[in-house]
PDB file of C-alpha atoms in Angstrom:
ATOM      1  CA  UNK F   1     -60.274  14.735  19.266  1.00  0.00           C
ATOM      2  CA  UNK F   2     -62.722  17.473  18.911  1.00  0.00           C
ATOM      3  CA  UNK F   3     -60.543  20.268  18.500  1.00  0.00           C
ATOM      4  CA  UNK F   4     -58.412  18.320  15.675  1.00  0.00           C
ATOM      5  CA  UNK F   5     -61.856  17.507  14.040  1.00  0.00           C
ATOM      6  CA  UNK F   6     -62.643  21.402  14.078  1.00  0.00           C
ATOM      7  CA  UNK F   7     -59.781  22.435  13.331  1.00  0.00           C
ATOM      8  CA  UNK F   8     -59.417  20.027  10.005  1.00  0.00           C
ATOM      9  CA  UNK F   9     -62.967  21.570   8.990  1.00  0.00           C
ATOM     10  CA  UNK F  10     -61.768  24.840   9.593  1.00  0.00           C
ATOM     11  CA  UNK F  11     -58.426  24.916   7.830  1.00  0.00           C
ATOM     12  CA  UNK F  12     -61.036  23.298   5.212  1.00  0.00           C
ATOM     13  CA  UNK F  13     -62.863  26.356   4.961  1.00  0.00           C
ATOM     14  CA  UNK F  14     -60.062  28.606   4.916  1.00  0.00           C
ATOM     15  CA  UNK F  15     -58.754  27.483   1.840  1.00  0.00           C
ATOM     16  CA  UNK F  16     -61.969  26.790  -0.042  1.00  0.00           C
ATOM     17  CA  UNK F  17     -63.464  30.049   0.496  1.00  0.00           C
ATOM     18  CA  UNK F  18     -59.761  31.426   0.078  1.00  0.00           C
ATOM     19  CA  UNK F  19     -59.642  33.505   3.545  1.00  0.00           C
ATOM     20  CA  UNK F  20     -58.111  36.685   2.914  1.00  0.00           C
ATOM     21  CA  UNK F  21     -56.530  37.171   5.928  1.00  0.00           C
ATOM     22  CA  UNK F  22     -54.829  32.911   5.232  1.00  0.00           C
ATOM     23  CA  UNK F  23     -53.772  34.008   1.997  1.00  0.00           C
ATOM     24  CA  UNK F  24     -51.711  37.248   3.320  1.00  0.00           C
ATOM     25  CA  UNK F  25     -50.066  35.368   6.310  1.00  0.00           C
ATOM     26  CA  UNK F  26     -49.330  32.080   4.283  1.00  0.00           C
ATOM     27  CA  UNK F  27     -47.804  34.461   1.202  1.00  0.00           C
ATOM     28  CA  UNK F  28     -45.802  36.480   3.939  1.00  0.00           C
ATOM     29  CA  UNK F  29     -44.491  32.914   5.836  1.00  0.00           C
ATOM     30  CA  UNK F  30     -43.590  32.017   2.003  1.00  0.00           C
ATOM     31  CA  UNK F  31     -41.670  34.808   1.266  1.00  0.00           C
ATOM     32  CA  UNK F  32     -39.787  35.314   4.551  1.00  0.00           C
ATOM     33  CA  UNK F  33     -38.667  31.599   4.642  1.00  0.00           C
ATOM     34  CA  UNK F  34     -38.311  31.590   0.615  1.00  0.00           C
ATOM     35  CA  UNK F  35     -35.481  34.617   0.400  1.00  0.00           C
ATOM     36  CA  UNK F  36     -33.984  33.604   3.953  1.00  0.00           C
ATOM     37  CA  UNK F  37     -33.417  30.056   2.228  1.00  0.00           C
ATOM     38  CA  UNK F  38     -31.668  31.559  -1.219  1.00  0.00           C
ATOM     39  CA  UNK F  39     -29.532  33.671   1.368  1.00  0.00           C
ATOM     40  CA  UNK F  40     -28.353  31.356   3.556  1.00  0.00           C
ATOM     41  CA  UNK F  41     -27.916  28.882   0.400  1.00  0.00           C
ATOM     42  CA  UNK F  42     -25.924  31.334  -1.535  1.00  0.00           C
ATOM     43  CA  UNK F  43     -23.376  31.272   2.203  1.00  0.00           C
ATOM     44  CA  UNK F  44     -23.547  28.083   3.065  1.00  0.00           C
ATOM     45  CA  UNK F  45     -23.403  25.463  -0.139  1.00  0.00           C
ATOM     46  CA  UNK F  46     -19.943  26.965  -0.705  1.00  0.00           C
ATOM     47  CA  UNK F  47     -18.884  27.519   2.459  1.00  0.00           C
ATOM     48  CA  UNK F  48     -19.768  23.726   3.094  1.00  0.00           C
ATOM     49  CA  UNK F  49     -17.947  22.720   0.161  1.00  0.00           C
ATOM     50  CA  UNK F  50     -15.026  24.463   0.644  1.00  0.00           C
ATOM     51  CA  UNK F  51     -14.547  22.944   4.288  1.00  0.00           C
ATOM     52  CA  UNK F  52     -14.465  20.028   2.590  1.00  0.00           C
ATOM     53  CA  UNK F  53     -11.788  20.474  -0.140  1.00  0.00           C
ATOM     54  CA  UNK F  54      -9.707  22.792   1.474  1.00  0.00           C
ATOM     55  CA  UNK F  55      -7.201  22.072   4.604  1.00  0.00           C
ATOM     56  CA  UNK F  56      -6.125  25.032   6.772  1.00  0.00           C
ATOM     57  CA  UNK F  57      -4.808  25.553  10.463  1.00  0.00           C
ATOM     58  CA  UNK F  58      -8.659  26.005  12.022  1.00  0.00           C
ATOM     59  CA  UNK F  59      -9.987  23.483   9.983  1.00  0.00           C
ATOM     60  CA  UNK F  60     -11.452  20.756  12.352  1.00  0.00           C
ATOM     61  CA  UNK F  61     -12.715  23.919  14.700  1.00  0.00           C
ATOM     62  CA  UNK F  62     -14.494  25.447  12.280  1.00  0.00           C
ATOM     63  CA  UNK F  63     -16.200  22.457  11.600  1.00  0.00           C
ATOM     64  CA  UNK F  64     -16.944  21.673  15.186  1.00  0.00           C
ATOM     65  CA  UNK F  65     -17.947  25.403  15.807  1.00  0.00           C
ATOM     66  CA  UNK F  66     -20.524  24.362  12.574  1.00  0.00           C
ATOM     67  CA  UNK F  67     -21.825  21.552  13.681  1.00  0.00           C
ATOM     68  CA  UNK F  68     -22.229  23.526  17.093  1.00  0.00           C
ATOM     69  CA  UNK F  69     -24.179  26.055  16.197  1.00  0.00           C
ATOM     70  CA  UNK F  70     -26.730  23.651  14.331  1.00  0.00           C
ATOM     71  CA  UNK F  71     -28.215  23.856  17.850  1.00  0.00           C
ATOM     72  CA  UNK F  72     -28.197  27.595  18.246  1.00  0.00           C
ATOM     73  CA  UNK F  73     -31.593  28.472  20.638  1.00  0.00           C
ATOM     74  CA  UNK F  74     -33.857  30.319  18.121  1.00  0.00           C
ATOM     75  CA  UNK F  75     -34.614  32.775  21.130  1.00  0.00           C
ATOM     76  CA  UNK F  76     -30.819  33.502  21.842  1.00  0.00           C
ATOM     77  CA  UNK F  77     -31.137  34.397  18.354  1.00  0.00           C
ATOM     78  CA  UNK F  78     -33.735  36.584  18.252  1.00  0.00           C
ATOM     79  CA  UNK F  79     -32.655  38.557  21.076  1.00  0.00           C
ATOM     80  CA  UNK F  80     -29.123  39.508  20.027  1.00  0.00           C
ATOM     81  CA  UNK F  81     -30.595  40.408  16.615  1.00  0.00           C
ATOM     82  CA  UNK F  82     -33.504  42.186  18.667  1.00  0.00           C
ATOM     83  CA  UNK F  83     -30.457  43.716  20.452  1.00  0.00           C
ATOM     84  CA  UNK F  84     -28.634  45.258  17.270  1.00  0.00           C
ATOM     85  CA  UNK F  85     -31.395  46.328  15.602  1.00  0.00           C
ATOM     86  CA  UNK F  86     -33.089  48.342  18.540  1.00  0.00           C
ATOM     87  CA  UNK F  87     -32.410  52.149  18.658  1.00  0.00           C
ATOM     88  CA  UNK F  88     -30.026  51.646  20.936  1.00  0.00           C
ATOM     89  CA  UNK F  89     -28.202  48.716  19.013  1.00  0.00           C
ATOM     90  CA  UNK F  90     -25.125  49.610  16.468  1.00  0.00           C
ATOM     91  CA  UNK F  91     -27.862  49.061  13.686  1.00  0.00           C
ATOM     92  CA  UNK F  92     -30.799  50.617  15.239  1.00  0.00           C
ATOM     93  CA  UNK F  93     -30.104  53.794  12.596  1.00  0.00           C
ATOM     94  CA  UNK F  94     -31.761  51.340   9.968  1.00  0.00           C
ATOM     95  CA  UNK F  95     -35.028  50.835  10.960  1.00  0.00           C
ATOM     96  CA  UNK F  96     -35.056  47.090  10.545  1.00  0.00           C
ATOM     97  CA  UNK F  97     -36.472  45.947  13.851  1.00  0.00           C
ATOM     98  CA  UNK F  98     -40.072  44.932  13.220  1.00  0.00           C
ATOM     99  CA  UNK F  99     -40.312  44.343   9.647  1.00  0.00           C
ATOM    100  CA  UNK F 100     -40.026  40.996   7.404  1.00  0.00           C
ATOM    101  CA  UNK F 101     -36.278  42.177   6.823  1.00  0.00           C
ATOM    102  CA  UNK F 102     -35.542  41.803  10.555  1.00  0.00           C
ATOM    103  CA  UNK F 103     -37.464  38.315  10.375  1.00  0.00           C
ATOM    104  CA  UNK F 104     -35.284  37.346   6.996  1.00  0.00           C
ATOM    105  CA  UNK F 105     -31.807  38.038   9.044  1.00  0.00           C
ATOM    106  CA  UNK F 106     -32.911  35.613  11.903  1.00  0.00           C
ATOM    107  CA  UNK F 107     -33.659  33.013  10.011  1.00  0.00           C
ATOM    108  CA  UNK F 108     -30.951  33.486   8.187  1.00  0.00           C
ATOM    109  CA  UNK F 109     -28.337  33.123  11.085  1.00  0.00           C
ATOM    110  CA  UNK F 110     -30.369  29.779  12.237  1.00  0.00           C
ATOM    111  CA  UNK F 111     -30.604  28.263   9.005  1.00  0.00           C
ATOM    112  CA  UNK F 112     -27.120  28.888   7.473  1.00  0.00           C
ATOM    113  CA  UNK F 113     -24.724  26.426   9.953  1.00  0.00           C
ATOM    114  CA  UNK F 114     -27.260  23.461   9.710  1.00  0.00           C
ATOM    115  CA  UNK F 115     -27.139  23.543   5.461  1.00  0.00           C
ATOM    116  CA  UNK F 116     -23.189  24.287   5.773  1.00  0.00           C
ATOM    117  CA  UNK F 117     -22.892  21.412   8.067  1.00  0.00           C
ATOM    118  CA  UNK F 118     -25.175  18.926   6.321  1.00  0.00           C
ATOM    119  CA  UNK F 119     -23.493  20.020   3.033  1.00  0.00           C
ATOM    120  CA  UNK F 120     -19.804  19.471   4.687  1.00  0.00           C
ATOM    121  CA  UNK F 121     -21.148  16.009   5.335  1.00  0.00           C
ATOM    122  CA  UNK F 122     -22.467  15.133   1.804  1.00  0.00           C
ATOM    123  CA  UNK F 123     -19.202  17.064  -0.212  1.00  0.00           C
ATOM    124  CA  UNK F 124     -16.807  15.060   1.798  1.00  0.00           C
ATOM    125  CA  UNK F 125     -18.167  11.838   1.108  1.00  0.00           C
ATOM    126  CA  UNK F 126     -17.705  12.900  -2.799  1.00  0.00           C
ATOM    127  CA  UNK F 127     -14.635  14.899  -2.609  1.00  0.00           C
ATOM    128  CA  UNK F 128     -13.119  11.434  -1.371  1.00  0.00           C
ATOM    129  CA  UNK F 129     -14.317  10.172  -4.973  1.00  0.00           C
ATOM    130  CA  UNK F 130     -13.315  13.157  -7.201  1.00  0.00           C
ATOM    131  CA  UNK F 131      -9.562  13.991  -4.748  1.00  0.00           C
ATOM    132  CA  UNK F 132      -7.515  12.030  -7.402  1.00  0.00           C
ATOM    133  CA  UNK F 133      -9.040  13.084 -10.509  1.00  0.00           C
ATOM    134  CA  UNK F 134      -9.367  17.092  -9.812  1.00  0.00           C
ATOM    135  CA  UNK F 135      -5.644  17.007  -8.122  1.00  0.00           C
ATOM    136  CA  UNK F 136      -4.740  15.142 -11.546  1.00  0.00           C
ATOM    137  CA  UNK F 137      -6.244  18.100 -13.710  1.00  0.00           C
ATOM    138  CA  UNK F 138      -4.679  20.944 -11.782  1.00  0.00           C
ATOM    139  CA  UNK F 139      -7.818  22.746 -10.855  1.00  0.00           C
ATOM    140  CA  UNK F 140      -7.963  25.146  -8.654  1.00  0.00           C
ATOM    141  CA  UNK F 141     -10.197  25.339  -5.156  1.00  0.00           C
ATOM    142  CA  UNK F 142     -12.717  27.345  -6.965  1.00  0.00           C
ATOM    143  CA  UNK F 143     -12.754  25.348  -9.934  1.00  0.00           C
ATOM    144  CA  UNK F 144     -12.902  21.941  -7.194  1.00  0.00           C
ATOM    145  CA  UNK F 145     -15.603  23.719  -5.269  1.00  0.00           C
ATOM    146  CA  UNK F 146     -17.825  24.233  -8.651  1.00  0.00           C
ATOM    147  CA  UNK F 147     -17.333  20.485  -9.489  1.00  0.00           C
ATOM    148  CA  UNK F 148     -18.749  19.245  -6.684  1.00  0.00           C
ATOM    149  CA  UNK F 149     -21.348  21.527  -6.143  1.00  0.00           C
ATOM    150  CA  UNK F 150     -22.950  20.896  -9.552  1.00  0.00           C
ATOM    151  CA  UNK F 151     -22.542  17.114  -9.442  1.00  0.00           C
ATOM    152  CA  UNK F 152     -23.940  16.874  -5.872  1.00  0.00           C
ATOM    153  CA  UNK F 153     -26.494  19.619  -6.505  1.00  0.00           C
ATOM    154  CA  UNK F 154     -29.365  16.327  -5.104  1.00  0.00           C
ATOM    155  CA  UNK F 155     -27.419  16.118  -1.748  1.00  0.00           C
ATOM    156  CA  UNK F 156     -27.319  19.681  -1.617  1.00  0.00           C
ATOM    157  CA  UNK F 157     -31.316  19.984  -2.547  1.00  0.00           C
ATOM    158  CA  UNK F 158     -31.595  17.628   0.363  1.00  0.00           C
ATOM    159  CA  UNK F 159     -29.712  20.531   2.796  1.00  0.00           C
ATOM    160  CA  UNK F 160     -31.750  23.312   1.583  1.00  0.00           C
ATOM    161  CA  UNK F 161     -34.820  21.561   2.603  1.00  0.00           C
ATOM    162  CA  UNK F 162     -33.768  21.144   5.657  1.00  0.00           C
ATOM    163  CA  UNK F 163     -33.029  24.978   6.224  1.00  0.00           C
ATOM    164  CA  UNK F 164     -36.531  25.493   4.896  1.00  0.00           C
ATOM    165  CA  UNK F 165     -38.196  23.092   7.125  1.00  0.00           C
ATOM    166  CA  UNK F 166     -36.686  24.480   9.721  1.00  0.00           C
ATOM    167  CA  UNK F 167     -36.965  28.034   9.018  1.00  0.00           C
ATOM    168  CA  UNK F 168     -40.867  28.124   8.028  1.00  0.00           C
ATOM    169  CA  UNK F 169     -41.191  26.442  11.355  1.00  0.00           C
ATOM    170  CA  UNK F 170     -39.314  28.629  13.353  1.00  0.00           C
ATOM    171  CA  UNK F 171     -41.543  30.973  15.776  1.00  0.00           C
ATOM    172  CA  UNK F 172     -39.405  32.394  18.769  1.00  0.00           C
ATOM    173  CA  UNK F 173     -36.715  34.285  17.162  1.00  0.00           C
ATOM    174  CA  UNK F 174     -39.130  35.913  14.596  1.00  0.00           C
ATOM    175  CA  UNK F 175     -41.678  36.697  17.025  1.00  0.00           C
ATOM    176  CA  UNK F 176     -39.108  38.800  18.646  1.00  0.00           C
ATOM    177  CA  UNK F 177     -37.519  40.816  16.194  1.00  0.00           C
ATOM    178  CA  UNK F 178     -41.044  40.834  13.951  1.00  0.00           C
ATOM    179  CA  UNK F 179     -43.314  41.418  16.487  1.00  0.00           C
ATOM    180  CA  UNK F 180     -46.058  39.419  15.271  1.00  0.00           C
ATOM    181  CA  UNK F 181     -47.996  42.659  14.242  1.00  0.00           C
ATOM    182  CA  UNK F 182     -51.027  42.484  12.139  1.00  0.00           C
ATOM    183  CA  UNK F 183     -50.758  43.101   8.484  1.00  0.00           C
ATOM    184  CA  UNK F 184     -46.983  43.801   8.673  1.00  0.00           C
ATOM    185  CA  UNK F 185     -44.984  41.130  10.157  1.00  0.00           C
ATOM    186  CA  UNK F 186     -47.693  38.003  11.164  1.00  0.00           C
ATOM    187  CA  UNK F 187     -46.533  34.662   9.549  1.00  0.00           C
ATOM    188  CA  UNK F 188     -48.342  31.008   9.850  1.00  0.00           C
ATOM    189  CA  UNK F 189     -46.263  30.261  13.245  1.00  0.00           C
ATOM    190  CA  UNK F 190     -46.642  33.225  14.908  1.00  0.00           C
ATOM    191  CA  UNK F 191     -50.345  33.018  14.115  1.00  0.00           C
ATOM    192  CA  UNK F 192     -50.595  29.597  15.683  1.00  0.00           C
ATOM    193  CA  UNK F 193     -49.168  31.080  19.081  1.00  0.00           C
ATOM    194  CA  UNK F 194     -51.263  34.048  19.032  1.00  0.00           C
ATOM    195  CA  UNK F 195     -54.393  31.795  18.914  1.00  0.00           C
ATOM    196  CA  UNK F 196     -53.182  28.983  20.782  1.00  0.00           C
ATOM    197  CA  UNK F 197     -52.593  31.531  23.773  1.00  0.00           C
ATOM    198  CA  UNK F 198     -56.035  33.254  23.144  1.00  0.00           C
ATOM    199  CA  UNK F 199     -57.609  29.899  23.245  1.00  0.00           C
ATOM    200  CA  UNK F 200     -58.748  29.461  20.055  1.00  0.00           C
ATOM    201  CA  UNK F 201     -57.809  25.848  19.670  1.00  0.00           C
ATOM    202  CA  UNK F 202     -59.614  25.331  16.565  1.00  0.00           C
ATOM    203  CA  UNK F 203     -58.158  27.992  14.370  1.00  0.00           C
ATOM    204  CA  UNK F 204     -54.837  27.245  15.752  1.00  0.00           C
ATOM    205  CA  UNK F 205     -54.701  23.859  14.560  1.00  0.00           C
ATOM    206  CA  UNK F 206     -56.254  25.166  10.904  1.00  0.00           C
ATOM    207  CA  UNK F 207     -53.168  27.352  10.943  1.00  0.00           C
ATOM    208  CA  UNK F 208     -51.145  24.227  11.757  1.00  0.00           C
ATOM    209  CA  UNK F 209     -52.919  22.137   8.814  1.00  0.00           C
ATOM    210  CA  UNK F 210     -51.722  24.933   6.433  1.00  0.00           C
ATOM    211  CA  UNK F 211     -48.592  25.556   7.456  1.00  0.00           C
ATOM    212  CA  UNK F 212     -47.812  21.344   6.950  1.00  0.00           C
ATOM    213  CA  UNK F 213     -49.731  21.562   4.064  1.00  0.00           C
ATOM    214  CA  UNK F 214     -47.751  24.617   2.428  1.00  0.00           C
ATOM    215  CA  UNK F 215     -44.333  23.074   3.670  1.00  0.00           C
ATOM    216  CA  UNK F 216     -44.975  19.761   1.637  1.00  0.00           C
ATOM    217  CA  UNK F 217     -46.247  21.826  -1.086  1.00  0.00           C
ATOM    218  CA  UNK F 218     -43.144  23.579  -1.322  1.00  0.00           C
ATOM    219  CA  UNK F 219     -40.672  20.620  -0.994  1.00  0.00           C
ATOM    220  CA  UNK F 220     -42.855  18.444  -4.151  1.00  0.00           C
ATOM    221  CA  UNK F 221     -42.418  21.849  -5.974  1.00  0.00           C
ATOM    222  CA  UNK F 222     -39.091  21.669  -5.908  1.00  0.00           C
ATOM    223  CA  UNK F 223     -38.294  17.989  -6.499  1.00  0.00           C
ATOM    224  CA  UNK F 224     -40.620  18.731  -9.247  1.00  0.00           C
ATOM    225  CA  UNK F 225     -38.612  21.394 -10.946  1.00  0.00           C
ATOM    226  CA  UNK F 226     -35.328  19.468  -9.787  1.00  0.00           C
ATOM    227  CA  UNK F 227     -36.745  16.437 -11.698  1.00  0.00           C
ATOM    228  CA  UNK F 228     -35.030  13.845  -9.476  1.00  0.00           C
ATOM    229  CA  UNK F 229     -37.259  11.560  -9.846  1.00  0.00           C
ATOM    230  CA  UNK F 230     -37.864  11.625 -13.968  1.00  0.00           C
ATOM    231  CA  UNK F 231     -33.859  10.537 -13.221  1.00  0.00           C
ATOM    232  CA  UNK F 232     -34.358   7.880 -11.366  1.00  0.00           C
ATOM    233  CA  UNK F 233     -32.245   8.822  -8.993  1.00  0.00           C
ATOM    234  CA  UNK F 234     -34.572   8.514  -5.405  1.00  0.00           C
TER     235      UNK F 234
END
């Protein structure tokens, strides 16, 4: 109980006295997470969508190869991406490996099957409302594929969180290919290992208080903007 009591004062002080050192790891977890969500987003509403308007041959496996790789180990990840971005890899010539872009790219492989698969789920659900009505009109996929994803853009706020939930959380695969180096690549979770293993209880669990903090921060933001709730609507 002690070390959540210190650590509550100290994540306290932190943000009053606006830590430097706080402010450049939380802006850093922000904007890794942030453009790894609008890129796996931009792949996955669609591809989610169109899974579930569409019928082809490889159809059901794709979707069970989806919903398969929602589970993907974060540190199987990490180390193939580790793997093709190290001089040795096919994109060591880059320079990648160790830097927030090399974080970005393993988030982005985590993130992008669990929004396609939870947005398969919701665009089914409505394509089974809107199948007679779009057939009717003569649209085509891309034209289907639009429809839904505007009038189910809620459900589909609902997947994105998800990918960012899980993506500002995630710590193994980005401590890999990021390194958790000072000043360069150190985000909120790797930050919580490195003191957690140095024994620094306290200031691990002040990291921890941010990082919830800054996660619900981030999903009232967007609700906010979204204005689902001036609609009535949750």
């Amino acid at each position: 109980m002690n070390d959540i009591y210190e650590g509550l004062v100290s994540a306290f002080w932190l943000v009053v006295t606006l830590d430097p050192d706080l402010l450049q790891i939380s802006l850093r977890s922000l904007q890794v997470s942030l453009t790894a969500l609008i890129i796996a987003s931009a792949i996955a509403l669609p591809l989610g969508t169109f899974l579930a308007v569409r019928r082809f041959r490889f159809r059901r496996l794709t979707i069970s190869l989806l919903n398969a790789l929602m589970g993907l180990p974060p540190v199987v990840v990490g180390l193939i991406i580790y793997i093709l971005l190290s001089r040795s890899g096919p994109f060591g010539v880059l320079g990648l490996l160790f830097t927030p872009t090399a974080m970005i790219i393993a988030q982005v492989v985590i993130i992008t099957p669990l929004i396609a698969s939870i947005t398969h789920q919701a665009m089914r659900e409505l394509w089974a409302e809107y199948h007679d009505l779009l057939i009717s009109l003569n649209t085509t996929n891309w034209q289907r594929i639009k429809t839904l994803i505007w009038d189910g853009r809620r459900n589909l706020l609902t997947a994105s969180l998800a990918g960012f939930g899980r993506a500002i959380g995630e710590v193994g695969a980005i401590m890999i290919v990021g390194g958790n180096i000072d000043n360069a690549t150190r985000v909120l979770t790797t930050a919580i290992a490195l003191e957690t293993g140095k024994g620094d209880f306290a200031l691990a669990l002040a990291l921890g208080f941010v990082l919830i903090a800054l996660a619900i921060g981030v999903n009232i933001c967007i609700h906010w903007l979204s204005r689902t709730e001036r609609e009535g609507r949750w």
